[in-house]
Amino acid sequence: MEANSGEPKIELGLEGVYISKSSICKVDGVNGKLYYRGYPIEALAKNSSFEETCYLLLNGHLPTLDQFEEFNSKLKAERELPEFIVDMIRELVNKADTMDVARCAISALSAYDKEAYDDSDDANLRKSIKLIAKTASIVATIGRLMMGKEPLKPDISLNHSANFMYMLNGEKPNADKSKMLDLMLILHAEHSSNASTFSTMVTGSTLADMYAAVTSGIGTLKGPLHGGADQAALKMMKNIGNPDNTEKYIEEALAGKKRIMGFGHRVYKTYDPRAKIIKAELLEIQGNSVGDVKNYTTIALRAEKMMIEKLGNTKGIWPNVDFFSGPVYTYIGIPMELFTPLFAVSRMPGWCAHMMEYWQNNRLLRPLEYYVGNIDLEYTPIRYRK
Ligand code: ACO
């Protein structure tokens, strides 16, 4: 669109721009509602499992029992990692950020997949299953090596979340905690054309393969304005330290024009429905927690109250999915460095589902920039330049 001056109308941050039609996910930012393939997130949180949610996102419908069992056994069969990937993680861990290690290892999986460059629908579905299963093993292995412990082989008697906890901690997790992790994975599994899904689609739209596409997504997820906000929010809670410092800390941060990580959203201008569900978990944890978890929980709830009073109704800045996650993950026993890689574990089905949908009607994603620099400058050879 041309503005009066002849300049095009620029949608900074692509805000409000639709790039495609999709039947995967609806984010209703006005009413604070979220649907995966038509199912309200609250119903999936209450009744589903991460594995079933993956099936739903990838296939477009809930599975029958037989379909679920077949899908689940395929996921389990793909958990094991090639030896080289484990060695690669061993080499990189504690040198690079955990998200960078995850990005490298997930990207390298293409070398071990004979179908990596087969772009048929069936091969892409198989790649999605591999990526979902192996990303969890990669992130658990990063955690294990980061703590100076030897990596473990997956245990196929366990479901996805319990196996992740087992591969991380070396013991079968308590059922409540693995259920809580399962819920967190469901809540993070998909969110329409968010930044990391969009960058996955940009890469995929060039007809690069699934591994290349999701590797872009992981790179994008890392930033603190997107998936990295979960770590940043917990770091803030650590900095606050004593719950009684909460209000002063928030007051000073806002006065200094700092952002409070875990608040605000491009689409939700009301309470993020995922944050509401995570807050309910936090309230359960609060009663029976001690030490750091109790402190973080109290700080999070006091910060939330103050932020809503100050910015909720006035500016539409409410808690998002990343705000309460840190205390919950800490309670489950997941170290902070794994929060954002764990986000990649949960978002993998969303990235893959979007790629498979977009490829059905692919068009290269290529927006424009309005050039405001010089033109026709005279080229001076280097020896004459001052
Ligand atoms: N704390 C304080 N102020 C905020 C916050 C925040 N978390 N978020 C937005 N604002 C303010 C901005 O300073 C700006 O104020 P101004 O109008 O006075 O300049 C106004 O709200 C609008 O901010 P924008 O950055 O233009 O809004 P946008 O839609 O681009 O931002 C974003 C969305 C990036 C998520 C932003 O809210 C933010 O930075 N939040 C903190 C990071 C975060 O939690 N990210 C995770 C999002 S969920 C996810 O990706 C999984």
Short mmCIF file of C-alpha atoms and ligand atoms in Angstrom, two decimals:
data_model
loop_
_atom_site.label_atom_id
_atom_site.label_comp_id
_atom_site.label_asym_id
_atom_site.label_seq_id
_atom_site.Cartn_x
_atom_site.Cartn_y
_atom_site.Cartn_z
CA MET A 1 0.00 0.00 0.00
CA GLU A 2 1.34 3.47 -0.86
CA ALA A 3 1.23 6.22 1.76
CA ASN A 4 0.63 9.80 0.57
CA SER A 5 4.34 10.52 0.45
CA GLY A 6 4.86 7.61 -1.96
CA GLU A 7 6.31 5.49 0.81
CA PRO A 8 4.76 2.07 1.28
CA LYS A 9 2.99 1.39 4.56
CA ILE A 10 5.50 -0.56 6.60
CA GLU A 11 4.14 -3.10 9.10
CA LEU A 12 6.97 -3.09 11.63
CA GLY A 13 7.55 -6.57 12.95
CA LEU A 14 5.02 -7.78 10.34
CA GLU A 15 2.37 -6.95 12.95
CA GLY A 16 -1.12 -7.72 11.71
CA VAL A 17 0.11 -9.33 8.45
CA TYR A 18 -1.42 -12.67 7.44
CA ILE A 19 0.95 -14.96 5.54
CA SER A 20 -1.20 -18.03 4.92
CA LYS A 21 -4.35 -19.97 5.78
CA SER A 22 -3.92 -22.68 8.38
CA SER A 23 -6.10 -25.19 10.17
CA ILE A 24 -3.54 -26.06 12.84
CA CYS A 25 -3.98 -23.46 15.54
CA LYS A 26 -6.18 -20.51 16.41
CA VAL A 27 -4.88 -17.85 18.80
CA ASP A 28 -7.71 -15.54 19.88
CA GLY A 29 -5.75 -12.69 21.39
CA VAL A 30 -8.81 -10.64 22.32
CA ASN A 31 -10.61 -13.32 24.33
CA GLY A 32 -7.50 -15.18 25.52
CA LYS A 33 -8.41 -18.45 23.81
CA LEU A 34 -6.18 -21.02 22.13
CA TYR A 35 -7.20 -24.01 20.01
CA TYR A 36 -5.11 -26.81 18.51
CA ARG A 37 -6.96 -28.25 15.50
CA GLY A 38 -10.18 -26.87 16.97
CA TYR A 39 -9.75 -28.29 20.48
CA PRO A 40 -9.55 -25.74 23.32
CA ILE A 41 -6.19 -25.82 25.06
CA GLU A 42 -7.93 -26.33 28.43
CA ALA A 43 -9.50 -29.59 27.17
CA LEU A 44 -6.17 -30.88 25.87
CA ALA A 45 -4.39 -29.84 29.08
CA LYS A 46 -6.94 -31.74 31.14
CA ASN A 47 -7.40 -34.86 29.03
CA SER A 48 -4.62 -35.34 26.51
CA SER A 49 -0.97 -36.40 26.59
CA PHE A 50 1.94 -34.84 24.72
CA GLU A 51 2.14 -37.86 22.41
CA GLU A 52 -1.57 -37.62 21.56
CA THR A 53 -1.26 -33.85 21.05
CA CYS A 54 1.62 -34.51 18.62
CA TYR A 55 -0.56 -36.91 16.68
CA LEU A 56 -3.37 -34.34 16.61
CA LEU A 57 -1.11 -31.55 15.37
CA LEU A 58 0.59 -33.66 12.70
CA ASN A 59 -2.47 -35.53 11.43
CA GLY A 60 -5.27 -33.04 11.99
CA HIS A 61 -7.50 -35.29 14.14
CA LEU A 62 -7.35 -37.16 17.44
CA PRO A 63 -6.18 -40.77 17.05
CA THR A 64 -8.19 -43.92 17.64
CA LEU A 65 -6.63 -46.29 20.16
CA ASP A 66 -4.94 -48.30 17.38
CA GLN A 67 -3.67 -45.20 15.64
CA PHE A 68 -2.31 -43.89 18.93
CA GLU A 69 -0.52 -47.12 19.77
CA GLU A 70 1.10 -47.30 16.36
CA PHE A 71 2.20 -43.65 16.53
CA ASN A 72 3.47 -44.00 20.08
CA SER A 73 5.54 -47.07 19.28
CA LYS A 74 7.09 -45.24 16.31
CA LEU A 75 7.98 -42.33 18.60
CA LYS A 76 9.55 -44.68 21.15
CA ALA A 77 11.51 -46.51 18.46
CA GLU A 78 13.09 -43.22 17.36
CA ARG A 79 14.38 -42.09 20.77
CA GLU A 80 17.89 -43.45 20.49
CA LEU A 81 20.64 -41.09 19.25
CA PRO A 82 23.44 -41.88 16.80
CA GLU A 83 26.74 -42.19 18.71
CA PHE A 84 28.21 -39.24 16.80
CA ILE A 85 25.43 -36.94 18.02
CA VAL A 86 26.21 -37.88 21.63
CA ASP A 87 29.93 -37.27 20.98
CA MET A 88 29.12 -33.94 19.38
CA ILE A 89 27.10 -32.86 22.40
CA ARG A 90 29.93 -34.03 24.67
CA GLU A 91 32.33 -31.81 22.71
CA LEU A 92 30.14 -28.71 22.71
CA VAL A 93 28.42 -28.80 26.08
CA ASN A 94 29.72 -26.28 28.66
CA LYS A 95 31.48 -24.44 25.80
CA ALA A 96 28.41 -23.16 23.99
CA ASP A 97 24.99 -22.10 25.23
CA THR A 98 22.67 -25.09 25.67
CA MET A 99 20.39 -23.77 22.92
CA ASP A 100 23.33 -23.61 20.52
CA VAL A 101 24.31 -27.17 21.40
CA ALA A 102 20.72 -28.30 20.80
CA ARG A 103 20.60 -26.42 17.49
CA CYS A 104 23.83 -28.05 16.25
CA ALA A 105 22.84 -31.55 17.34
CA ILE A 106 19.32 -31.37 15.90
CA SER A 107 20.69 -29.98 12.63
CA ALA A 108 23.25 -32.81 12.44
CA LEU A 109 20.49 -35.44 12.64
CA SER A 110 19.96 -34.99 8.88
CA ALA A 111 23.23 -36.83 8.28
CA TYR A 112 21.71 -39.96 9.84
CA ASP A 113 18.43 -39.90 7.98
CA LYS A 114 18.39 -41.52 4.54
CA GLU A 115 15.11 -39.71 3.88
CA ALA A 116 16.41 -36.28 4.92
CA TYR A 117 15.94 -34.86 1.42
CA ASP A 118 12.88 -36.91 0.42
CA ASP A 119 10.09 -34.34 0.25
CA SER A 120 7.15 -36.77 0.03
CA ASP A 121 4.37 -36.38 2.61
CA ASP A 122 5.08 -39.81 4.10
CA ALA A 123 8.79 -39.10 4.50
CA ASN A 124 8.04 -35.72 6.08
CA LEU A 125 5.71 -37.35 8.60
CA ARG A 126 8.41 -39.91 9.45
CA LYS A 127 10.94 -37.08 9.83
CA SER A 128 8.56 -35.25 12.17
CA ILE A 129 8.30 -38.34 14.38
CA LYS A 130 12.10 -38.71 14.40
CA LEU A 131 12.60 -35.06 15.25
CA ILE A 132 10.06 -35.10 18.09
CA ALA A 133 11.57 -38.24 19.63
CA LYS A 134 15.24 -37.38 19.15
CA THR A 135 14.99 -33.74 20.21
CA ALA A 136 13.90 -34.90 23.67
CA SER A 137 16.85 -37.32 23.85
CA ILE A 138 19.23 -34.59 22.68
CA VAL A 139 18.08 -32.11 25.31
CA ALA A 140 18.19 -34.72 28.10
CA THR A 141 21.70 -35.70 26.95
CA ILE A 142 22.79 -32.05 27.00
CA GLY A 143 21.52 -31.77 30.57
CA ARG A 144 23.20 -34.99 31.62
CA LEU A 145 26.59 -34.03 30.17
CA MET A 146 26.26 -30.48 31.47
CA MET A 147 26.00 -31.95 34.98
CA GLY A 148 29.14 -34.06 34.37
CA LYS A 149 27.22 -37.34 34.16
CA GLU A 150 27.27 -40.02 31.48
CA PRO A 151 24.39 -40.01 28.96
CA LEU A 152 21.74 -42.68 29.32
CA LYS A 153 19.91 -44.77 26.74
CA PRO A 154 16.16 -44.16 26.50
CA ASP A 155 13.73 -46.37 28.40
CA ILE A 156 10.88 -47.41 26.12
CA SER A 157 8.72 -48.54 29.03
CA LEU A 158 8.25 -44.85 29.88
CA ASN A 159 6.16 -42.21 28.14
CA HIS A 160 7.78 -39.20 26.46
CA SER A 161 7.95 -36.91 29.50
CA ALA A 162 8.94 -39.62 32.01
CA ASN A 163 11.64 -40.88 29.64
CA PHE A 164 12.98 -37.33 29.32
CA MET A 165 13.19 -37.06 33.11
CA TYR A 166 14.81 -40.50 33.33
CA MET A 167 17.41 -39.66 30.66
CA LEU A 168 18.15 -36.41 32.50
CA ASN A 169 18.25 -37.56 36.11
CA GLY A 170 18.95 -41.29 35.89
CA GLU A 171 15.90 -42.30 37.87
CA LYS A 172 12.28 -42.88 37.03
CA PRO A 173 10.41 -39.70 37.93
CA ASN A 174 7.61 -39.35 40.37
CA ALA A 175 4.30 -39.68 38.51
CA ASP A 176 3.02 -36.21 39.51
CA LYS A 177 6.14 -34.48 38.23
CA SER A 178 6.19 -36.34 34.95
CA LYS A 179 2.47 -35.53 34.50
CA MET A 180 3.29 -31.88 35.15
CA LEU A 181 6.04 -31.97 32.52
CA ASP A 182 3.65 -33.66 30.10
CA LEU A 183 1.23 -30.76 30.65
CA MET A 184 4.00 -28.20 30.04
CA LEU A 185 4.90 -29.95 26.78
CA ILE A 186 1.27 -29.84 25.63
CA LEU A 187 0.97 -26.15 26.45
CA HIS A 188 4.11 -25.26 24.46
CA ALA A 189 3.49 -27.61 21.51
CA GLU A 190 2.05 -25.11 19.05
CA HIS A 191 1.22 -21.44 18.69
CA SER A 192 0.38 -20.47 15.11
CA SER A 193 2.80 -18.22 13.18
CA ASN A 194 4.94 -17.15 16.14
CA ALA A 195 8.51 -16.01 15.41
CA SER A 196 10.16 -19.45 15.45
CA THR A 197 7.39 -21.10 13.43
CA PHE A 198 7.52 -18.25 10.94
CA SER A 199 11.28 -18.61 10.51
CA THR A 200 10.83 -22.38 10.14
CA MET A 201 8.35 -21.63 7.36
CA VAL A 202 10.63 -19.06 5.69
CA THR A 203 13.38 -21.65 5.44
CA GLY A 204 10.97 -24.41 4.40
CA SER A 205 9.40 -22.14 1.77
CA THR A 206 12.69 -22.20 -0.16
CA LEU A 207 12.10 -25.99 -0.40
CA ALA A 208 14.96 -26.63 1.98
CA ASP A 209 14.28 -29.82 3.95
CA MET A 210 12.58 -30.35 7.31
CA TYR A 211 15.89 -30.46 9.24
CA ALA A 212 17.01 -27.13 7.76
CA ALA A 213 13.60 -25.60 8.49
CA VAL A 214 13.41 -26.60 12.17
CA THR A 215 17.04 -25.61 12.70
CA SER A 216 16.00 -22.05 11.76
CA GLY A 217 13.14 -22.34 14.22
CA ILE A 218 15.49 -23.32 17.05
CA GLY A 219 17.77 -20.38 16.32
CA THR A 220 14.79 -18.04 16.49
CA LEU A 221 13.34 -19.59 19.63
CA LYS A 222 16.51 -18.78 21.57
CA GLY A 223 15.95 -15.03 21.85
CA PRO A 224 14.63 -13.52 25.10
CA LEU A 225 11.75 -11.82 23.29
CA HIS A 226 10.50 -15.30 22.34
CA GLY A 227 11.33 -18.69 23.91
CA GLY A 228 14.34 -17.44 25.84
CA ALA A 229 11.98 -15.41 28.04
CA ASP A 230 11.44 -18.45 30.30
CA GLN A 231 15.09 -18.43 31.40
CA ALA A 232 15.17 -14.66 31.61
CA ALA A 233 12.08 -14.64 33.85
CA LEU A 234 13.62 -17.12 36.29
CA LYS A 235 16.88 -15.15 36.27
CA MET A 236 14.87 -12.13 37.35
CA MET A 237 13.29 -14.14 40.18
CA LYS A 238 16.78 -15.24 41.26
CA ASN A 239 17.95 -11.60 41.19
CA ILE A 240 15.01 -10.52 43.29
CA GLY A 241 16.09 -13.15 45.82
CA ASN A 242 13.89 -12.28 48.76
CA PRO A 243 10.16 -12.12 47.99
CA ASP A 244 9.93 -8.88 49.98
CA ASN A 245 12.12 -7.21 47.32
CA THR A 246 9.66 -8.02 44.53
CA GLU A 247 7.62 -4.83 44.36
CA LYS A 248 10.66 -2.54 44.66
CA TYR A 249 12.47 -4.49 41.93
CA ILE A 250 9.53 -4.29 39.53
CA GLU A 251 8.95 -0.61 40.32
CA GLU A 252 12.58 0.25 39.57
CA ALA A 253 12.72 -1.92 36.45
CA LEU A 254 9.63 -0.25 34.98
CA ALA A 255 10.89 3.21 35.95
CA GLY A 256 14.11 2.35 34.09
CA LYS A 257 12.04 1.32 31.02
CA LYS A 258 13.14 -2.30 31.37
CA ARG A 259 10.93 -5.13 30.17
CA ILE A 260 9.74 -7.72 32.62
CA MET A 261 10.34 -11.01 30.84
CA GLY A 262 7.37 -13.35 30.72
CA PHE A 263 4.91 -10.45 30.26
CA GLY A 264 3.37 -9.06 27.11
CA HIS A 265 2.54 -10.69 23.83
CA ARG A 266 2.15 -9.61 20.22
CA VAL A 267 -1.24 -11.31 19.89
CA TYR A 268 -2.68 -11.71 23.40
CA LYS A 269 -3.72 -8.40 24.85
CA THR A 270 -5.26 -10.27 27.77
CA TYR A 271 -4.19 -13.14 30.02
CA ASP A 272 -2.45 -15.86 27.97
CA PRO A 273 -4.63 -18.97 28.51
CA ARG A 274 -1.49 -21.12 28.82
CA ALA A 275 -0.18 -18.90 31.62
CA LYS A 276 -3.50 -19.32 33.45
CA ILE A 277 -3.09 -23.11 33.36
CA ILE A 278 0.54 -22.92 34.49
CA LYS A 279 -0.42 -20.52 37.28
CA ALA A 280 -2.92 -23.09 38.57
CA GLU A 281 -0.05 -25.61 38.75
CA LEU A 282 2.06 -23.06 40.58
CA LEU A 283 -0.64 -22.53 43.18
CA GLU A 284 -0.65 -26.30 43.81
CA ILE A 285 3.13 -26.32 44.14
CA GLN A 286 3.17 -23.31 46.46
CA GLY A 287 1.60 -25.14 49.37
CA ASN A 288 4.10 -27.99 49.47
CA SER A 289 7.35 -26.44 48.35
CA VAL A 290 10.39 -25.21 50.24
CA GLY A 291 13.62 -23.32 49.52
CA ASP A 292 14.18 -21.88 46.04
CA VAL A 293 10.90 -23.18 44.62
CA LYS A 294 8.90 -21.56 47.44
CA ASN A 295 10.77 -18.28 46.94
CA TYR A 296 10.32 -18.24 43.16
CA THR A 297 6.67 -19.13 43.52
CA THR A 298 6.02 -16.32 45.96
CA ILE A 299 8.02 -13.82 43.88
CA ALA A 300 6.20 -14.85 40.70
CA LEU A 301 2.78 -14.39 42.27
CA ARG A 302 3.66 -11.02 43.82
CA ALA A 303 5.22 -9.80 40.54
CA GLU A 304 2.17 -10.94 38.59
CA LYS A 305 -0.18 -9.00 40.92
CA MET A 306 1.84 -5.83 40.62
CA MET A 307 2.31 -6.06 36.83
CA ILE A 308 -1.41 -6.57 36.27
CA GLU A 309 -2.20 -3.56 38.45
CA LYS A 310 0.34 -1.42 36.60
CA LEU A 311 0.19 -2.64 33.00
CA GLY A 312 -2.57 -5.21 32.61
CA ASN A 313 -5.71 -3.21 32.02
CA THR A 314 -3.92 -0.03 30.97
CA LYS A 315 -1.49 -1.42 28.35
CA GLY A 316 -2.72 -4.96 27.74
CA ILE A 317 0.47 -6.46 29.15
CA TRP A 318 -0.34 -9.69 30.95
CA PRO A 319 1.63 -12.81 31.91
CA ASN A 320 2.54 -15.00 28.95
CA VAL A 321 3.42 -18.70 28.80
CA ASP A 322 7.01 -18.02 29.89
CA PHE A 323 6.40 -16.27 33.19
CA PHE A 324 5.35 -19.06 35.53
CA SER A 325 7.25 -21.81 33.70
CA GLY A 326 10.55 -21.32 35.56
CA PRO A 327 9.28 -22.09 39.07
CA VAL A 328 7.31 -25.07 37.72
CA TYR A 329 10.34 -26.48 35.85
CA THR A 330 12.50 -25.92 38.94
CA TYR A 331 9.96 -27.87 41.01
CA ILE A 332 10.01 -30.70 38.45
CA GLY A 333 13.84 -30.79 38.67
CA ILE A 334 14.85 -29.22 35.36
CA PRO A 335 17.88 -26.91 35.41
CA MET A 336 17.39 -23.37 34.10
CA GLU A 337 19.82 -23.87 31.20
CA LEU A 338 17.44 -26.48 29.78
CA PHE A 339 14.26 -24.38 29.86
CA THR A 340 14.56 -23.00 26.33
CA PRO A 341 15.90 -26.24 24.80
CA LEU A 342 12.92 -27.93 26.46
CA PHE A 343 10.70 -25.40 24.70
CA ALA A 344 12.18 -26.75 21.43
CA VAL A 345 11.28 -30.30 22.56
CA SER A 346 7.66 -29.24 22.95
CA ARG A 347 7.42 -26.95 19.90
CA MET A 348 8.86 -29.53 17.48
CA PRO A 349 5.41 -30.96 16.53
CA GLY A 350 4.12 -27.44 15.86
CA TRP A 351 7.06 -26.58 13.61
CA CYS A 352 6.75 -29.86 11.69
CA ALA A 353 2.96 -29.61 11.34
CA HIS A 354 3.27 -26.09 9.92
CA MET A 355 5.92 -27.18 7.45
CA MET A 356 3.83 -30.10 6.21
CA GLU A 357 0.79 -27.86 5.84
CA TYR A 358 2.66 -25.01 4.13
CA TRP A 359 4.36 -27.32 1.63
CA GLN A 360 0.91 -28.39 0.38
CA ASN A 361 0.60 -24.96 -1.20
CA ASN A 362 4.13 -23.62 -1.05
CA ARG A 363 5.05 -20.10 -2.04
CA LEU A 364 8.47 -18.59 -1.36
CA LEU A 365 8.21 -16.25 1.63
CA ARG A 366 9.92 -13.09 0.52
CA PRO A 367 8.76 -9.71 1.90
CA LEU A 368 10.07 -6.32 0.82
CA GLU A 369 12.20 -3.65 2.42
CA TYR A 370 11.69 -0.01 1.55
CA TYR A 371 15.12 1.32 0.60
CA VAL A 372 16.02 4.66 2.18
CA GLY A 373 19.78 4.75 1.39
CA ASN A 374 21.67 6.55 -1.39
CA ILE A 375 21.69 5.61 -5.05
CA ASP A 376 24.06 6.29 -7.97
CA LEU A 377 27.04 7.14 -5.77
CA GLU A 378 30.27 7.56 -7.69
CA TYR A 379 32.72 4.67 -7.08
CA THR A 380 36.18 5.87 -5.99
CA PRO A 381 38.98 3.31 -6.29
CA ILE A 382 40.43 2.43 -2.85
CA ARG A 383 43.78 4.12 -3.47
CA TYR A 384 42.05 7.49 -3.91
CA ARG A 385 39.79 7.22 -0.89
CA LYS A 386 40.47 9.34 2.18
N1 ACO B 1 7.50 -5.32 30.30
C1 ACO B 1 7.32 -3.99 30.29
N2 ACO B 1 6.83 -3.30 29.24
C2 ACO B 1 6.50 -4.01 28.15
C3 ACO B 1 6.64 -5.40 28.10
C4 ACO B 1 7.17 -6.06 29.23
N3 ACO B 1 7.34 -7.36 29.25
N4 ACO B 1 6.24 -5.84 26.90
C5 ACO B 1 5.85 -4.78 26.20
N5 ACO B 1 6.02 -3.65 26.96
C6 ACO B 1 5.70 -2.28 26.57
C7 ACO B 1 6.76 -1.72 25.65
O1 ACO B 1 7.80 -1.11 26.36
C8 ACO B 1 5.94 -0.75 24.82
O2 ACO B 1 5.74 0.40 25.61
P1 ACO B 1 5.63 1.86 24.94
O3 ACO B 1 4.42 1.80 24.06
O4 ACO B 1 5.49 2.76 26.09
O5 ACO B 1 6.90 2.03 24.16
C9 ACO B 1 4.60 -1.45 24.66
O6 ACO B 1 4.51 -2.32 25.78
C10 ACO B 1 4.48 -2.25 23.39
O7 ACO B 1 5.63 -3.08 23.25
P2 ACO B 1 6.08 -3.72 21.89
O8 ACO B 1 7.46 -4.22 22.05
O9 ACO B 1 5.82 -2.79 20.77
O10 ACO B 1 5.05 -4.88 21.75
P3 ACO B 1 5.24 -6.18 20.90
O11 ACO B 1 3.92 -6.64 20.48
O12 ACO B 1 6.24 -5.98 19.82
O13 ACO B 1 5.91 -7.10 22.01
C11 ACO B 1 6.83 -8.84 23.15
C12 ACO B 1 5.66 -8.39 22.29
C13 ACO B 1 8.12 -8.79 22.34
C14 ACO B 1 6.57 -10.28 23.59
C15 ACO B 1 6.97 -7.92 24.39
O14 ACO B 1 5.77 -7.91 25.13
C16 ACO B 1 8.13 -8.29 25.27
O15 ACO B 1 9.26 -7.86 25.02
N6 ACO B 1 7.88 -9.13 26.35
C17 ACO B 1 8.96 -9.63 27.17
C18 ACO B 1 9.61 -10.84 26.51
C19 ACO B 1 8.71 -12.07 26.58
O16 ACO B 1 8.13 -12.38 27.60
N7 ACO B 1 8.65 -12.78 25.45
C20 ACO B 1 7.91 -14.05 25.37
C21 ACO B 1 6.64 -13.88 24.59
S1 ACO B 1 5.74 -15.43 24.56
C22 ACO B 1 6.62 -16.39 23.52
O17 ACO B 1 7.24 -15.93 22.60
C23 ACO B 1 6.67 -17.83 23.78
#
